[in-house]
Amino acid sequence: MSRPTILLLSGPNLNLLGERDPRHYGTATLDTLVGLARQCADRHGYELEHLQSNHEGDLIDAIQRARGRCAGIVINAGAFTHYAWGIHDALAAFDGPVIELHLSNPYAREPWRHVSVVAPVAVGTIAGFKDDGYVLAIEAMVRMLGR
Ligand code: DQA
């Protein structure tokens, strides 16, 4: 029997992790974080599919393709979090749980980061744990799906 799939999405500029503002985002590269997230999913009997894109439409296409196929979505939408209503609408049309993820804590930063269009369609948010965030979000998703 094939294993259920968790879709992990990383939005704009997250391909620069490792070089970008380590004070907020830690020092690990995205490849490292996704590798750890995949190991965690695997340990719990899930497949992990990951996409990073700097383009809103690519993320929307991936969310639409997950409908009826993926068990849940973990999304770090980067700056799209704060204004991309197309991503909100695509997530709202997804049939499984959504977890919002941030490496930094947006609520402790500039006021424009305090608004999230992902939060209203998410079961919860993992934020502020830097390099640990990706694994913590997968752990949270596994618990959510196991209920
Ligand atoms: C981020 C927080 C966003 O405000 C920011 O635009 C990012 C990364 C985070 O992971 O902390 O690109 O989503």
Coordinates of N, CA, C and O and ligand atoms in Angstrom, one line a residue:
M1 N 0.8 -1.2 0.0 CA 0.0 0.0 0.0 C 0.9 1.2 0.0 O 1.9 1.3 0.7
S2 N 0.5 2.2 -0.8 CA 1.4 3.4 -0.9 C 1.2 4.3 0.3 O 0.1 4.4 0.9
R3 N 2.3 5.0 0.7 CA 2.2 5.8 1.9 C 1.6 7.2 1.6 O 1.8 7.7 0.5
P4 N 0.9 7.7 2.6 CA 0.3 9.1 2.4 C 1.4 10.1 2.2 O 2.5 10.0 2.8
T5 N 1.0 11.2 1.5 CA 2.0 12.2 1.2 C 1.7 13.5 1.9 O 0.5 14.0 1.9
I6 N 2.7 14.1 2.4 CA 2.6 15.5 3.0 C 3.3 16.4 1.9 O 4.4 16.1 1.5
L7 N 2.6 17.5 1.6 CA 3.2 18.5 0.6 C 3.8 19.6 1.5 O 3.1 20.2 2.3
L8 N 5.1 19.9 1.2 CA 5.8 21.0 1.9 C 6.1 22.0 0.9 O 6.7 21.7 -0.1
L9 N 5.6 23.2 1.1 CA 5.9 24.3 0.2 C 6.7 25.4 0.8 O 6.5 25.8 1.9
S10 N 7.7 25.9 0.0 CA 8.5 27.0 0.5 C 8.4 28.1 -0.6 O 8.7 27.9 -1.7
G11 N 8.1 29.3 -0.1 CA 7.8 30.5 -1.0 C 9.1 31.3 -1.3 O 10.2 30.8 -1.2
P12 N 8.9 32.5 -1.7 CA 10.0 33.3 -2.3 C 11.1 33.6 -1.3 O 10.9 33.8 -0.1
N13 N 12.3 33.5 -1.9 CA 13.6 33.9 -1.2 C 14.0 32.8 -0.2 O 15.1 32.9 0.3
L14 N 13.2 31.7 0.0 CA 13.7 30.7 0.9 C 14.7 29.8 0.3 O 15.5 29.1 1.0
N15 N 14.9 29.9 -1.0 CA 16.1 29.3 -1.7 C 17.4 29.9 -1.2 O 18.5 29.4 -1.4
L16 N 17.3 31.1 -0.6 CA 18.6 31.8 -0.1 C 18.9 31.4 1.3 O 19.9 32.0 1.8
L17 N 18.2 30.5 1.9 CA 18.5 30.2 3.3 C 19.9 29.7 3.4 O 20.4 29.0 2.6
G18 N 20.6 30.1 4.6 CA 22.0 29.7 4.7 C 22.8 31.0 4.5 O 23.8 31.2 5.1
E19 N 22.3 31.9 3.6 CA 23.1 33.1 3.3 C 22.3 34.3 3.8 O 22.8 35.4 4.0
R20 N 20.9 34.1 3.9 CA 20.0 35.2 4.2 C 19.8 35.4 5.6 O 19.3 34.6 6.3
D21 N 20.1 36.6 6.1 CA 19.8 37.1 7.5 C 19.7 36.0 8.5 O 18.6 35.7 9.1
P22 N 20.8 35.4 8.9 CA 20.8 34.3 9.9 C 20.2 34.6 11.2 O 19.7 33.7 11.9
R23 N 20.2 35.9 11.6 CA 19.6 36.4 12.8 C 18.1 35.9 12.9 O 17.6 35.5 13.9
H24 N 17.4 36.1 11.8 CA 16.0 35.7 11.7 C 15.8 34.2 11.3 O 14.9 33.6 11.7
Y25 N 16.7 33.8 10.3 CA 16.3 32.5 9.6 C 17.3 31.4 9.9 O 17.1 30.3 9.4
G26 N 18.3 31.6 10.8 CA 19.2 30.5 11.1 C 20.2 30.4 10.0 O 20.3 31.2 9.1
T27 N 21.0 29.3 10.1 CA 22.2 29.2 9.2 C 22.1 28.0 8.2 O 22.9 27.8 7.3
A28 N 21.1 27.1 8.4 CA 21.0 25.9 7.6 C 20.4 26.3 6.2 O 19.7 27.3 6.0
T29 N 20.8 25.5 5.2 CA 20.3 25.7 3.8 C 18.9 25.1 3.7 O 18.5 24.2 4.5
L30 N 18.1 25.5 2.7 CA 16.8 24.9 2.5 C 16.9 23.4 2.3 O 16.1 22.6 2.8
D31 N 17.9 23.0 1.5 CA 18.1 21.5 1.2 C 18.3 20.8 2.5 O 17.7 19.7 2.7
T32 N 19.1 21.3 3.5 CA 19.3 20.7 4.7 C 18.0 20.5 5.5 O 17.6 19.5 6.0
L33 N 17.2 21.6 5.5 CA 15.9 21.6 6.3 C 14.9 20.6 5.7 O 14.3 19.9 6.4
V34 N 14.9 20.6 4.4 CA 14.0 19.7 3.7 C 14.4 18.2 3.9 O 13.6 17.4 4.1
G35 N 15.7 18.0 3.9 CA 16.2 16.7 4.2 C 15.8 16.2 5.6 O 15.4 15.0 5.7
L36 N 15.9 17.1 6.6 CA 15.5 16.7 7.9 C 14.0 16.5 8.0 O 13.6 15.5 8.7
A37 N 13.3 17.3 7.3 CA 11.8 17.2 7.3 C 11.4 15.9 6.7 O 10.5 15.1 7.1
R38 N 12.1 15.5 5.6 CA 11.8 14.2 4.9 C 12.1 13.0 5.8 O 11.4 12.1 5.8
Q39 N 13.3 13.1 6.5 CA 13.6 12.0 7.4 C 12.5 11.8 8.5 O 12.1 10.7 8.8
C40 N 12.0 12.9 9.0 CA 11.0 12.9 10.0 C 9.7 12.3 9.4 O 9.1 11.4 10.1
A41 N 9.3 12.8 8.3 CA 8.1 12.2 7.6 C 8.2 10.7 7.4 O 7.3 9.9 7.7
D42 N 9.4 10.3 6.9 CA 9.7 8.9 6.6 C 9.6 8.1 7.9 O 8.9 7.0 7.9
R43 N 10.2 8.6 9.0 CA 10.1 7.8 10.3 C 8.7 7.5 10.7 O 8.4 6.5 11.3
H44 N 7.8 8.5 10.3 CA 6.4 8.3 10.7 C 5.5 7.7 9.6 O 4.3 7.6 9.8
G45 N 6.1 7.2 8.6 CA 5.4 6.5 7.5 C 4.7 7.4 6.5 O 3.8 6.9 5.8
Y46 N 5.3 8.6 6.3 CA 4.7 9.5 5.2 C 5.8 9.8 4.2 O 7.0 9.8 4.5
E47 N 5.3 10.0 3.0 CA 6.2 10.6 1.9 C 6.2 12.1 2.0 O 5.2 12.6 2.5
L48 N 7.3 12.7 1.7 CA 7.3 14.2 1.7 C 7.6 14.7 0.3 O 8.6 14.2 -0.3
E49 N 6.7 15.5 -0.2 CA 7.0 16.2 -1.5 C 7.3 17.6 -1.2 O 6.5 18.3 -0.4
H50 N 8.3 18.2 -1.8 CA 8.7 19.6 -1.5 C 8.8 20.4 -2.8 O 9.3 19.9 -3.8
L51 N 8.3 21.6 -2.7 CA 8.5 22.6 -3.8 C 8.9 23.9 -3.3 O 8.2 24.4 -2.4
Q52 N 9.9 24.5 -3.8 CA 10.3 25.9 -3.5 C 10.0 26.7 -4.8 O 10.5 26.3 -5.9
S53 N 9.3 27.8 -4.7 CA 9.2 28.7 -5.8 C 9.1 30.1 -5.4 O 8.6 30.5 -4.3
N54 N 9.7 31.0 -6.3 CA 9.6 32.4 -6.1 C 8.3 33.0 -6.8 O 8.2 34.2 -6.8
H55 N 7.5 32.1 -7.3 CA 6.3 32.6 -8.1 C 5.0 32.1 -7.5 O 4.8 30.9 -7.3
E56 N 4.1 33.0 -7.3 CA 2.9 32.7 -6.6 C 2.1 31.6 -7.4 O 1.5 30.7 -6.8
G57 N 2.1 31.8 -8.7 CA 1.3 30.8 -9.5 C 1.8 29.4 -9.4 O 1.0 28.5 -9.4
D58 N 3.1 29.2 -9.3 CA 3.7 27.9 -9.1 C 3.1 27.2 -7.8 O 2.8 26.0 -7.8
L59 N 3.1 28.1 -6.8 CA 2.6 27.5 -5.5 C 1.1 27.2 -5.5 O 0.7 26.2 -5.0
I60 N 0.4 28.1 -6.2 CA -1.1 27.8 -6.4 C -1.3 26.5 -7.2 O -2.1 25.7 -6.8
D61 N -0.5 26.4 -8.3 CA -0.6 25.1 -9.1 C -0.4 23.9 -8.2 O -1.1 22.9 -8.3
A62 N 0.7 24.0 -7.4 CA 1.1 22.8 -6.5 C -0.1 22.5 -5.5 O -0.4 21.4 -5.2
I63 N -0.7 23.6 -4.9 CA -1.8 23.4 -4.0 C -2.9 22.7 -4.7 O -3.6 21.8 -4.2
Q64 N -3.2 23.2 -5.9 CA -4.4 22.6 -6.6 C -4.1 21.1 -7.0 O -5.0 20.3 -6.9
R65 N -2.8 20.8 -7.4 CA -2.5 19.4 -7.7 C -2.6 18.5 -6.5 O -2.7 17.3 -6.6
A66 N -2.5 19.1 -5.3 CA -2.5 18.3 -4.0 C -3.9 17.8 -3.7 O -4.1 16.9 -2.9
R67 N -4.9 18.5 -4.3 CA -6.3 18.2 -4.0 C -6.6 16.7 -4.3 O -6.4 16.2 -5.3
G68 N -7.1 16.0 -3.2 CA -7.5 14.6 -3.4 C -6.3 13.6 -3.5 O -6.4 12.5 -3.8
R69 N -5.1 14.2 -3.4 CA -3.9 13.4 -3.6 C -2.9 13.4 -2.4 O -2.3 12.4 -2.0
C70 N -2.8 14.6 -1.7 CA -2.0 14.7 -0.5 C -2.8 14.8 0.7 O -3.9 15.3 0.8
A71 N -2.2 14.2 1.8 CA -3.0 14.2 3.1 C -3.0 15.5 3.8 O -4.0 15.9 4.5
G72 N -1.9 16.3 3.6 CA -1.9 17.6 4.3 C -0.8 18.5 3.7 O 0.0 18.0 2.9
I73 N -0.9 19.8 3.9 CA 0.1 20.8 3.4 C 0.7 21.6 4.5 O 0.0 22.1 5.3
V74 N 2.0 21.6 4.5 CA 2.8 22.5 5.4 C 3.3 23.6 4.4 O 4.0 23.3 3.4
I75 N 3.1 24.9 4.8 CA 3.5 25.9 3.9 C 4.2 27.1 4.6 O 3.7 27.6 5.5
N76 N 5.4 27.3 4.1 CA 6.1 28.6 4.5 C 6.0 29.5 3.3 O 6.8 29.3 2.3
A77 N 5.1 30.3 3.2 CA 4.8 31.1 2.0 C 5.7 32.3 1.9 O 5.6 33.2 1.0
G78 N 6.7 32.5 2.8 CA 7.6 33.6 2.8 C 6.8 34.9 2.8 O 5.7 35.0 3.5
A79 N 7.2 35.9 2.0 CA 6.5 37.2 2.0 C 5.1 37.1 1.4 O 4.2 38.0 1.7
F80 N 4.8 36.1 0.6 CA 3.4 35.9 0.1 C 2.4 35.7 1.3 O 1.3 36.0 1.1
T81 N 2.9 35.2 2.4 CA 2.1 35.1 3.6 C 1.2 36.3 3.9 O 0.1 36.2 4.3
H82 N 1.9 37.5 3.6 CA 1.3 38.7 4.1 C 0.3 39.4 3.1 O -0.3 40.4 3.5
Y83 N 0.2 38.9 1.9 CA -0.7 39.6 0.9 C -1.3 38.7 -0.2 O -2.1 39.2 -0.9
A84 N -0.8 37.4 -0.3 CA -1.2 36.7 -1.5 C -2.5 35.9 -1.3 O -2.6 34.8 -1.0
W85 N -3.6 36.6 -1.6 CA -4.9 36.0 -1.4 C -5.2 34.9 -2.4 O -6.0 34.0 -2.1
G86 N -4.5 34.8 -3.5 CA -4.6 33.7 -4.4 C -4.2 32.4 -3.7 O -4.8 31.3 -3.9
I87 N -3.1 32.5 -2.9 CA -2.7 31.3 -2.1 C -3.7 31.0 -1.0 O -4.0 29.8 -0.8
H88 N -4.2 32.0 -0.4 CA -5.3 31.8 0.6 C -6.5 31.0 0.0 O -6.9 30.0 0.5
D89 N -6.9 31.4 -1.2 CA -8.1 30.8 -1.8 C -7.8 29.4 -2.3 O -8.6 28.5 -2.1
A90 N -6.5 29.1 -2.8 CA -6.2 27.8 -3.2 C -6.1 26.9 -1.9 O -6.6 25.7 -2.0
L91 N -5.6 27.4 -0.8 CA -5.5 26.5 0.4 C -6.9 26.3 0.9 O -7.2 25.2 1.4
A92 N -7.8 27.3 0.8 CA -9.2 27.1 1.3 C -9.9 26.0 0.5 O -10.8 25.4 1.0
A93 N -9.5 25.8 -0.8 CA -10.1 24.7 -1.6 C -9.4 23.4 -1.4 O -9.9 22.4 -2.1
F94 N -8.4 23.3 -0.6 CA -7.7 22.0 -0.3 C -8.5 21.3 0.7 O -9.0 21.9 1.7
D95 N -8.6 20.0 0.6 CA -9.5 19.2 1.5 C -8.9 18.7 2.8 O -9.6 18.1 3.6
G96 N -7.6 18.8 3.0 CA -6.9 18.3 4.2 C -6.4 19.5 5.0 O -6.6 20.6 4.7
P97 N -5.7 19.1 6.2 CA -5.2 20.2 7.1 C -4.0 20.9 6.5 O -3.2 20.4 5.7
V98 N -3.9 22.2 6.8 CA -2.8 23.1 6.4 C -2.2 23.6 7.6 O -2.8 24.0 8.6
I99 N -0.8 23.5 7.7 CA -0.1 24.1 8.7 C 0.8 25.3 8.2 O 1.5 25.1 7.2
E100 N 0.7 26.4 8.8 CA 1.5 27.6 8.4 C 2.9 27.5 9.1 O 2.9 27.2 10.3
L101 N 3.9 27.8 8.4 CA 5.3 27.7 9.0 C 6.1 28.9 8.7 O 6.0 29.5 7.6
H102 N 6.8 29.4 9.7 CA 7.8 30.4 9.5 C 9.0 30.1 10.4 O 8.9 29.6 11.5
L103 N 10.2 30.4 9.9 CA 11.4 30.2 10.6 C 11.5 31.3 11.7 O 11.9 31.0 12.9
S104 N 11.2 32.5 11.3 CA 11.3 33.6 12.3 C 9.9 33.7 12.9 O 9.0 33.0 12.6
N105 N 9.8 34.7 13.9 CA 8.5 35.0 14.4 C 8.0 36.3 13.9 O 8.4 37.4 14.3
P106 N 7.1 36.2 12.8 CA 6.7 37.5 12.1 C 6.1 38.5 13.1 O 6.2 39.7 12.8
Y107 N 5.5 38.0 14.2 CA 4.8 39.0 15.1 C 5.8 39.8 16.0 O 5.4 40.8 16.6
A108 N 7.0 39.4 16.0 CA 8.1 40.1 16.7 C 8.9 41.0 15.7 O 9.9 41.5 16.1
R109 N 8.4 41.2 14.5 CA 9.1 41.9 13.5 C 8.3 43.1 13.0 O 7.4 43.6 13.7
E110 N 8.5 43.6 11.8 CA 7.9 44.8 11.3 C 6.3 44.6 11.2 O 5.9 43.5 10.9
P111 N 5.6 45.6 11.4 CA 4.1 45.5 11.5 C 3.5 44.9 10.2 O 2.5 44.1 10.3
W112 N 4.1 45.1 9.0 CA 3.5 44.5 7.8 C 3.6 43.0 7.8 O 2.8 42.3 7.1
R113 N 4.5 42.4 8.7 CA 4.5 40.9 8.8 C 3.5 40.4 9.8 O 3.4 39.2 10.0
H114 N 2.8 41.3 10.4 CA 1.8 40.8 11.4 C 0.5 40.3 10.8 O -0.3 39.7 11.5
V115 N 0.3 40.6 9.5 CA -0.9 40.1 8.8 C -0.5 38.8 8.1 O 0.5 38.7 7.4
S116 N -1.4 37.8 8.2 CA -1.2 36.5 7.5 C -2.5 36.2 6.8 O -3.5 36.0 7.4
V117 N -2.4 35.9 5.4 CA -3.6 35.4 4.7 C -3.6 33.9 4.7 O -4.6 33.3 4.3
V118 N -2.6 33.3 5.3 CA -2.5 31.8 5.4 C -3.2 31.4 6.7 O -4.0 30.4 6.7
A119 N -3.0 32.2 7.8 CA -3.5 31.8 9.1 C -5.0 31.4 9.1 O -5.4 30.4 9.7
P120 N -5.9 32.2 8.4 CA -7.3 31.9 8.5 C -7.7 30.5 7.9 O -8.8 30.0 8.2
V121 N -6.8 30.0 7.1 CA -7.1 28.6 6.5 C -6.2 27.6 7.0 O -6.2 26.4 6.5
A122 N -5.5 27.9 8.1 CA -4.5 26.9 8.7 C -5.1 26.4 10.0 O -5.8 27.1 10.7
V123 N -4.7 25.1 10.3 CA -5.1 24.6 11.7 C -4.3 25.3 12.7 O -4.7 25.4 13.9
G124 N -3.1 25.7 12.4 CA -2.2 26.3 13.3 C -0.9 26.8 12.7 O -0.7 26.5 11.5
T125 N 0.0 27.4 13.5 CA 1.2 28.0 12.9 C 2.4 27.6 13.8 O 2.3 27.6 15.0
I126 N 3.5 27.2 13.1 CA 4.8 27.0 13.8 C 5.6 28.2 13.4 O 5.9 28.4 12.2
A127 N 6.1 29.0 14.3 CA 6.9 30.2 14.0 C 7.9 30.5 15.1 O 7.6 30.4 16.3
G128 N 9.1 30.9 14.6 CA 10.0 31.5 15.6 C 11.1 30.5 16.1 O 12.0 30.8 16.9
F129 N 11.0 29.2 15.6 CA 12.0 28.2 16.0 C 13.2 28.0 15.1 O 13.9 27.0 15.2
K130 N 13.3 29.0 14.1 CA 14.4 28.9 13.2 C 14.6 27.6 12.5 O 13.6 27.0 12.1
D131 N 15.8 27.0 12.6 CA 16.2 25.8 11.9 C 15.3 24.6 12.3 O 15.2 23.6 11.6
D132 N 14.7 24.6 13.5 CA 13.9 23.5 13.9 C 12.5 23.5 13.4 O 11.8 22.5 13.5
G133 N 12.1 24.7 12.8 CA 10.7 24.9 12.4 C 10.2 23.8 11.4 O 9.1 23.3 11.5
Y134 N 11.0 23.5 10.4 CA 10.5 22.5 9.4 C 10.2 21.2 10.0 O 9.1 20.6 9.7
V135 N 11.1 20.7 10.8 CA 10.8 19.4 11.5 C 9.6 19.5 12.4 O 8.7 18.6 12.4
L136 N 9.6 20.6 13.2 CA 8.4 20.7 14.1 C 7.1 20.8 13.4 O 6.1 20.2 13.9
A137 N 7.1 21.4 12.2 CA 5.8 21.5 11.5 C 5.4 20.1 10.9 O 4.2 19.8 10.9
I138 N 6.4 19.3 10.5 CA 6.1 18.0 10.0 C 5.6 17.1 11.2 O 4.6 16.4 11.1
E139 N 6.2 17.2 12.4 CA 5.8 16.5 13.6 C 4.3 16.9 13.9 O 3.5 16.0 14.2
A140 N 4.0 18.2 13.8 CA 2.7 18.7 14.1 C 1.7 18.1 13.1 O 0.6 17.7 13.4
M141 N 2.1 18.1 11.8 CA 1.2 17.5 10.8 C 0.9 16.0 11.0 O -0.2 15.6 10.9
V142 N 2.0 15.3 11.3 CA 1.8 13.8 11.6 C 0.8 13.6 12.7 O -0.1 12.7 12.6
R143 N 0.9 14.4 13.8 CA 0.0 14.2 14.9 C -1.4 14.6 14.5 O -2.4 13.9 14.8
M144 N -1.5 15.6 13.7 CA -2.8 16.1 13.2 C -3.5 15.0 12.4 O -4.7 14.7 12.6
L145 N -2.7 14.4 11.5 CA -3.3 13.4 10.6 C -3.6 12.1 11.3 O -4.4 11.3 10.9
G146 N -2.8 11.9 12.4 CA -3.0 10.6 13.2 C -4.3 10.6 14.1 O -4.7 9.6 14.6
R147 N -4.8 11.8 14.2 CA -6.0 11.9 15.2 C -7.2 11.2 14.7 O -7.5 11.3 13.5
Ligands
DQA1 C1 9.3 34.0 6.7 C2 8.8 35.3 7.3 C3 8.3 36.2 6.2 O1 7.8 37.4 6.8 C4 9.4 36.5 5.3 O2 9.0 37.4 4.2 C5 10.1 35.3 4.7 C6 10.3 34.2 5.6 C7 9.9 33.0 7.8 O3 10.1 31.9 7.5 O4 10.2 33.5 8.9 O5 10.5 35.3 3.6 O6 8.2 33.3 6.1

